Amino acid sequence: IQWKIKAIGKLFHSGLPHKGMNAIELAMDSVNYIQSKFYADFPKHAMEDKYNFATQSTLKPTQISCTPGSLNQLPPECTVQGDVRLAPFYDVADVRAAIQRYVDEINANPSIIESPQFHGPHSKYTLPDDGRLGKLELSWVSEGENGIACKLDSPGYRAILEATQHIIGNAKPFSIGGSLPLIRELQEHGFDVQISGYGFSSRYATRFYFTFAFFLI
């Protein structure tokens, strides 16, 4: 799931920070709040140990940009983009609904994410004298799709595992938060889908070698 959040503050001179709203800080604190809620609502699933997942479900920012301006100005807008990598034991629709709920909570009362211990006492997301509140706009870069957990008790899995052990000498299946479009759909339509990779683990960040085996049940 790829997401984008625009944080809208108020442009002002940085010498008078109590008169403006720093959109960068608003974005930072919003992401912190959203992450804390996400990890509470979508913790490591009990099935992940069985599938030897390298990581649990994650939500994190991967890109950030703000309104160009002078260094002595509080930026009025900041946009953060990122993704969610979801274990296949959760549903993407539930995650999208949850993230929208977190954003709605902030928009209803931005003061809940103010962090004077980190940003000082003059960094505020509500300006009562102006009748202004900091605001978030959430949009989806991609809606995402549910992941797949291959069936560990299927003939296809056993065949690939035993063949790998026979030829290579060992087999240590594990799971990652990568994405493979349409594969879950094949499984839901009655195919026993198995995914086997025979590349170098040090190259996983940039290159994948996959063999797909489909067994009609």
mmCIF file of C-alpha atoms in Angstrom:
data_model
loop_
_atom_site.group_PDB
_atom_site.id
_atom_site.type_symbol
_atom_site.label_atom_id
_atom_site.label_comp_id
_atom_site.label_asym_id
_atom_site.label_seq_id
_atom_site.Cartn_x
_atom_site.Cartn_y
_atom_site.Cartn_z
ATOM 1 C CA ILE A 1 0.000 0.000 0.000
ATOM 2 C CA GLN A 2 1.541 3.338 -1.027
ATOM 3 C CA TRP A 3 0.296 6.463 0.728
ATOM 4 C CA LYS A 4 0.768 10.235 0.620
ATOM 5 C CA ILE A 5 0.048 12.699 3.405
ATOM 6 C CA LYS A 6 0.149 16.457 2.891
ATOM 7 C CA ALA A 7 0.574 18.428 6.115
ATOM 8 C CA ILE A 8 -0.812 21.959 5.878
ATOM 9 C CA GLY A 9 0.453 24.555 8.367
ATOM 10 C CA LYS A 10 0.879 28.316 8.136
ATOM 11 C CA LEU A 11 3.690 30.283 6.539
ATOM 12 C CA PHE A 12 5.369 32.743 8.904
ATOM 13 C CA HIS A 13 8.743 34.221 9.771
ATOM 14 C CA SER A 14 10.784 31.787 11.846
ATOM 15 C CA GLY A 15 11.571 34.547 14.353
ATOM 16 C CA LEU A 16 7.904 34.437 15.350
ATOM 17 C CA PRO A 17 7.212 30.691 15.406
ATOM 18 C CA HIS A 18 4.151 31.090 17.639
ATOM 19 C CA LYS A 19 2.429 32.966 14.792
ATOM 20 C CA GLY A 20 2.787 30.168 12.257
ATOM 21 C CA MET A 21 2.613 26.391 11.986
ATOM 22 C CA ASN A 22 5.657 24.484 10.835
ATOM 23 C CA ALA A 23 4.378 21.959 8.286
ATOM 24 C CA ILE A 24 7.571 19.890 8.517
ATOM 25 C CA GLU A 25 7.115 19.388 12.247
ATOM 26 C CA LEU A 26 3.408 18.724 11.729
ATOM 27 C CA ALA A 27 4.272 16.040 9.190
ATOM 28 C CA MET A 28 6.935 14.493 11.449
ATOM 29 C CA ASP A 29 4.657 14.298 14.481
ATOM 30 C CA SER A 30 1.755 13.033 12.367
ATOM 31 C CA VAL A 31 3.828 10.176 10.967
ATOM 32 C CA ASN A 32 5.045 9.321 14.468
ATOM 33 C CA TYR A 33 1.446 9.195 15.695
ATOM 34 C CA ILE A 34 0.272 7.133 12.731
ATOM 35 C CA GLN A 35 3.145 4.670 13.121
ATOM 36 C CA SER A 36 2.508 4.199 16.842
ATOM 37 C CA LYS A 37 -1.177 3.489 16.183
ATOM 38 C CA PHE A 38 -0.404 1.169 13.262
ATOM 39 C CA TYR A 39 2.029 -1.003 15.230
ATOM 40 C CA ALA A 40 -0.465 -1.245 18.091
ATOM 41 C CA ASP A 41 -3.308 -2.276 15.764
ATOM 42 C CA PHE A 42 -1.287 -4.526 13.419
ATOM 43 C CA PRO A 43 1.392 -6.185 15.570
ATOM 44 C CA LYS A 44 3.448 -9.199 14.645
ATOM 45 C CA HIS A 45 0.958 -11.920 13.769
ATOM 46 C CA ALA A 46 1.123 -15.305 15.468
ATOM 47 C CA MET A 47 1.476 -17.014 12.069
ATOM 48 C CA GLU A 48 4.625 -15.098 11.151
ATOM 49 C CA ASP A 49 6.940 -17.391 13.116
ATOM 50 C CA LYS A 50 5.535 -20.409 11.294
ATOM 51 C CA TYR A 51 6.378 -18.781 7.971
ATOM 52 C CA ASN A 52 9.754 -17.468 9.165
ATOM 53 C CA PHE A 53 9.059 -13.852 8.228
ATOM 54 C CA ALA A 54 12.157 -11.667 8.077
ATOM 55 C CA THR A 55 10.120 -8.659 9.288
ATOM 56 C CA GLN A 56 6.647 -7.998 10.587
ATOM 57 C CA SER A 57 4.167 -5.664 8.900
ATOM 58 C CA THR A 58 5.622 -2.176 8.499
ATOM 59 C CA LEU A 59 4.433 1.370 7.841
ATOM 60 C CA LYS A 60 7.145 3.924 7.126
ATOM 61 C CA PRO A 61 7.881 7.153 5.254
ATOM 62 C CA THR A 62 10.209 6.852 2.267
ATOM 63 C CA GLN A 63 10.048 10.330 0.660
ATOM 64 C CA ILE A 64 9.490 13.873 1.914
ATOM 65 C CA SER A 65 9.244 17.318 0.296
ATOM 66 C CA CYS A 66 8.120 20.776 1.377
ATOM 67 C CA THR A 67 7.195 24.149 -0.068
ATOM 68 C CA PRO A 68 10.351 25.924 -1.324
ATOM 69 C CA GLY A 69 11.192 29.078 0.604
ATOM 70 C CA SER A 70 13.798 30.890 2.632
ATOM 71 C CA LEU A 71 15.526 29.314 5.587
ATOM 72 C CA ASN A 72 13.954 31.945 7.832
ATOM 73 C CA GLN A 73 10.401 30.859 6.981
ATOM 74 C CA LEU A 74 8.166 28.202 8.490
ATOM 75 C CA PRO A 75 7.046 26.100 5.508
ATOM 76 C CA PRO A 76 3.281 26.081 4.973
ATOM 77 C CA GLU A 77 3.095 22.611 3.388
ATOM 78 C CA CYS A 78 5.025 19.367 3.663
ATOM 79 C CA THR A 79 4.276 16.129 1.822
ATOM 80 C CA VAL A 80 5.372 12.734 3.095
ATOM 81 C CA GLN A 81 5.031 9.550 1.054
ATOM 82 C CA GLY A 82 5.663 5.986 2.060
ATOM 83 C CA ASP A 83 4.366 2.459 2.033
ATOM 84 C CA VAL A 84 2.875 -0.324 4.090
ATOM 85 C CA ARG A 85 4.207 -3.844 3.779
ATOM 86 C CA LEU A 86 1.529 -6.064 5.223
ATOM 87 C CA ALA A 87 1.733 -9.672 6.368
ATOM 88 C CA PRO A 88 -0.781 -11.751 4.387
ATOM 89 C CA PHE A 89 -2.683 -12.569 7.576
ATOM 90 C CA TYR A 90 -4.076 -9.019 7.656
ATOM 91 C CA ASP A 91 -6.336 -7.346 5.097
ATOM 92 C CA VAL A 92 -5.326 -4.200 3.199
ATOM 93 C CA ALA A 93 -8.847 -2.768 3.408
ATOM 94 C CA ASP A 94 -8.622 -2.837 7.203
ATOM 95 C CA VAL A 95 -5.273 -1.045 7.102
ATOM 96 C CA ARG A 96 -6.492 1.692 4.769
ATOM 97 C CA ALA A 97 -9.510 2.258 7.009
ATOM 98 C CA ALA A 98 -7.272 2.408 10.080
ATOM 99 C CA ILE A 99 -4.868 4.934 8.548
ATOM 100 C CA GLN A 100 -7.801 7.118 7.537
ATOM 101 C CA ARG A 101 -9.055 6.925 11.108
ATOM 102 C CA TYR A 102 -5.662 8.004 12.497
ATOM 103 C CA VAL A 103 -5.615 10.988 10.124
ATOM 104 C CA ASP A 104 -9.177 11.917 11.107
ATOM 105 C CA GLU A 105 -8.188 11.863 14.776
ATOM 106 C CA ILE A 106 -5.372 14.313 14.113
ATOM 107 C CA ASN A 107 -7.525 16.595 11.980
ATOM 108 C CA ALA A 108 -10.188 16.687 14.687
ATOM 109 C CA ASN A 109 -7.657 17.897 17.259
ATOM 110 C CA PRO A 110 -4.094 18.513 16.009
ATOM 111 C CA SER A 111 -2.945 19.412 19.517
ATOM 112 C CA ILE A 112 -2.878 15.684 20.395
ATOM 113 C CA ILE A 113 0.380 15.335 18.460
ATOM 114 C CA GLU A 114 2.145 18.492 19.670
ATOM 115 C CA SER A 115 5.589 17.664 21.046
ATOM 116 C CA PRO A 116 6.973 20.577 23.107
ATOM 117 C CA GLN A 117 9.606 18.256 24.565
ATOM 118 C CA PHE A 118 11.086 17.878 21.068
ATOM 119 C CA HIS A 119 10.129 21.074 19.207
ATOM 120 C CA GLY A 120 9.961 23.576 22.054
ATOM 121 C CA PRO A 121 6.972 25.362 23.631
ATOM 122 C CA HIS A 122 6.193 27.588 20.636
ATOM 123 C CA SER A 123 5.589 24.866 18.059
ATOM 124 C CA LYS A 124 1.799 24.576 17.855
ATOM 125 C CA TYR A 125 -0.682 23.020 15.437
ATOM 126 C CA THR A 126 -3.623 25.128 16.579
ATOM 127 C CA LEU A 127 -3.813 28.920 16.356
ATOM 128 C CA PRO A 128 -6.933 29.972 18.302
ATOM 129 C CA ASP A 129 -6.451 33.679 17.539
ATOM 130 C CA ASP A 130 -6.619 32.886 13.822
ATOM 131 C CA GLY A 131 -9.225 30.162 14.138
ATOM 132 C CA ARG A 132 -6.790 27.906 12.287
ATOM 133 C CA LEU A 133 -5.936 24.240 12.759
ATOM 134 C CA GLY A 134 -3.182 22.235 11.183
ATOM 135 C CA LYS A 135 -4.540 19.803 8.633
ATOM 136 C CA LEU A 136 -3.620 16.539 6.954
ATOM 137 C CA GLU A 137 -4.721 15.394 3.508
ATOM 138 C CA LEU A 138 -4.410 11.647 2.956
ATOM 139 C CA SER A 139 -4.372 10.063 -0.477
ATOM 140 C CA TRP A 140 -3.420 6.651 -1.827
ATOM 141 C CA VAL A 141 -0.673 6.366 -4.421
ATOM 142 C CA SER A 142 -1.704 2.733 -4.746
ATOM 143 C CA GLU A 143 -4.460 0.980 -2.849
ATOM 144 C CA GLY A 144 -2.348 -2.121 -2.376
ATOM 145 C CA GLU A 145 -3.330 -5.749 -2.506
ATOM 146 C CA ASN A 146 -3.287 -8.589 -0.049
ATOM 147 C CA GLY A 147 -0.150 -10.691 0.207
ATOM 148 C CA ILE A 148 0.118 -14.434 -0.097
ATOM 149 C CA ALA A 149 1.072 -17.172 2.321
ATOM 150 C CA CYS A 150 1.944 -20.321 0.381
ATOM 151 C CA LYS A 151 0.340 -23.511 1.670
ATOM 152 C CA LEU A 152 2.980 -25.327 3.688
ATOM 153 C CA ASP A 153 1.049 -28.625 3.712
ATOM 154 C CA SER A 154 0.543 -28.879 -0.050
ATOM 155 C CA PRO A 155 2.107 -31.426 -2.447
ATOM 156 C CA GLY A 156 3.618 -28.552 -4.409
ATOM 157 C CA TYR A 157 5.435 -27.168 -1.391
ATOM 158 C CA ARG A 158 6.775 -30.573 -0.395
ATOM 159 C CA ALA A 159 7.962 -31.296 -3.946
ATOM 160 C CA ILE A 160 9.882 -28.021 -4.242
ATOM 161 C CA LEU A 161 11.329 -28.303 -0.727
ATOM 162 C CA GLU A 162 12.513 -31.873 -1.209
ATOM 163 C CA ALA A 163 13.962 -31.137 -4.668
ATOM 164 C CA THR A 164 15.843 -28.113 -3.320
ATOM 165 C CA GLN A 165 17.225 -30.115 -0.409
ATOM 166 C CA HIS A 166 18.298 -32.890 -2.781
ATOM 167 C CA ILE A 167 20.081 -30.666 -5.305
ATOM 168 C CA ILE A 168 21.453 -27.870 -3.120
ATOM 169 C CA GLY A 169 21.850 -29.809 0.102
ATOM 170 C CA ASN A 170 19.661 -27.615 2.282
ATOM 171 C CA ALA A 171 16.524 -25.505 2.166
ATOM 172 C CA LYS A 172 15.571 -22.766 4.610
ATOM 173 C CA PRO A 173 12.264 -21.222 3.472
ATOM 174 C CA PHE A 174 11.502 -17.722 4.726
ATOM 175 C CA SER A 175 9.086 -14.903 3.967
ATOM 176 C CA ILE A 176 9.558 -11.227 3.133
ATOM 177 C CA GLY A 177 7.423 -8.129 2.611
ATOM 178 C CA GLY A 178 7.929 -7.949 -1.136
ATOM 179 C CA SER A 179 5.001 -7.572 -3.511
ATOM 180 C CA LEU A 180 3.918 -9.848 -6.351
ATOM 181 C CA PRO A 181 0.777 -8.630 -8.146
ATOM 182 C CA LEU A 182 -1.973 -11.128 -8.994
ATOM 183 C CA ILE A 183 -0.401 -14.080 -7.150
ATOM 184 C CA ARG A 184 -2.903 -13.988 -4.277
ATOM 185 C CA GLU A 185 -5.706 -13.929 -6.848
ATOM 186 C CA LEU A 186 -4.420 -17.160 -8.398
ATOM 187 C CA GLN A 187 -4.444 -18.809 -4.985
ATOM 188 C CA GLU A 188 -7.981 -17.617 -4.317
ATOM 189 C CA HIS A 189 -9.058 -19.199 -7.630
ATOM 190 C CA GLY A 190 -7.899 -22.666 -6.584
ATOM 191 C CA PHE A 191 -4.244 -22.801 -7.555
ATOM 192 C CA ASP A 192 -1.584 -24.065 -5.158
ATOM 193 C CA VAL A 193 0.953 -21.288 -5.674
ATOM 194 C CA GLN A 194 4.554 -21.773 -4.550
ATOM 195 C CA ILE A 195 7.337 -19.223 -4.930
ATOM 196 C CA SER A 196 10.968 -20.318 -4.969
ATOM 197 C CA GLY A 197 13.979 -18.035 -5.333
ATOM 198 C CA TYR A 198 17.515 -19.110 -6.225
ATOM 199 C CA GLY A 199 19.471 -15.870 -6.124
ATOM 200 C CA PHE A 200 22.073 -14.436 -3.770
ATOM 201 C CA SER A 201 20.522 -13.012 -0.614
ATOM 202 C CA SER A 202 22.941 -10.057 -0.745
ATOM 203 C CA ARG A 203 21.216 -8.976 -3.959
ATOM 204 C CA TYR A 204 17.658 -9.106 -2.644
ATOM 205 C CA ALA A 205 17.458 -5.321 -2.469
ATOM 206 C CA THR A 206 17.914 -4.927 -6.220
ATOM 207 C CA ARG A 207 17.342 -8.226 -8.027
ATOM 208 C CA PHE A 208 15.133 -11.261 -7.633
ATOM 209 C CA TYR A 209 15.305 -14.632 -9.336
ATOM 210 C CA PHE A 210 11.956 -16.374 -8.957
ATOM 211 C CA THR A 211 10.566 -19.662 -10.073
ATOM 212 C CA PHE A 212 6.794 -20.008 -9.911
ATOM 213 C CA ALA A 213 5.037 -23.323 -9.608
ATOM 214 C CA PHE A 214 1.272 -23.540 -10.004
ATOM 215 C CA PHE A 215 -0.569 -26.695 -9.079
ATOM 216 C CA LEU A 216 -4.269 -26.887 -9.840
ATOM 217 C CA ILE A 217 -6.173 -28.358 -6.915
#
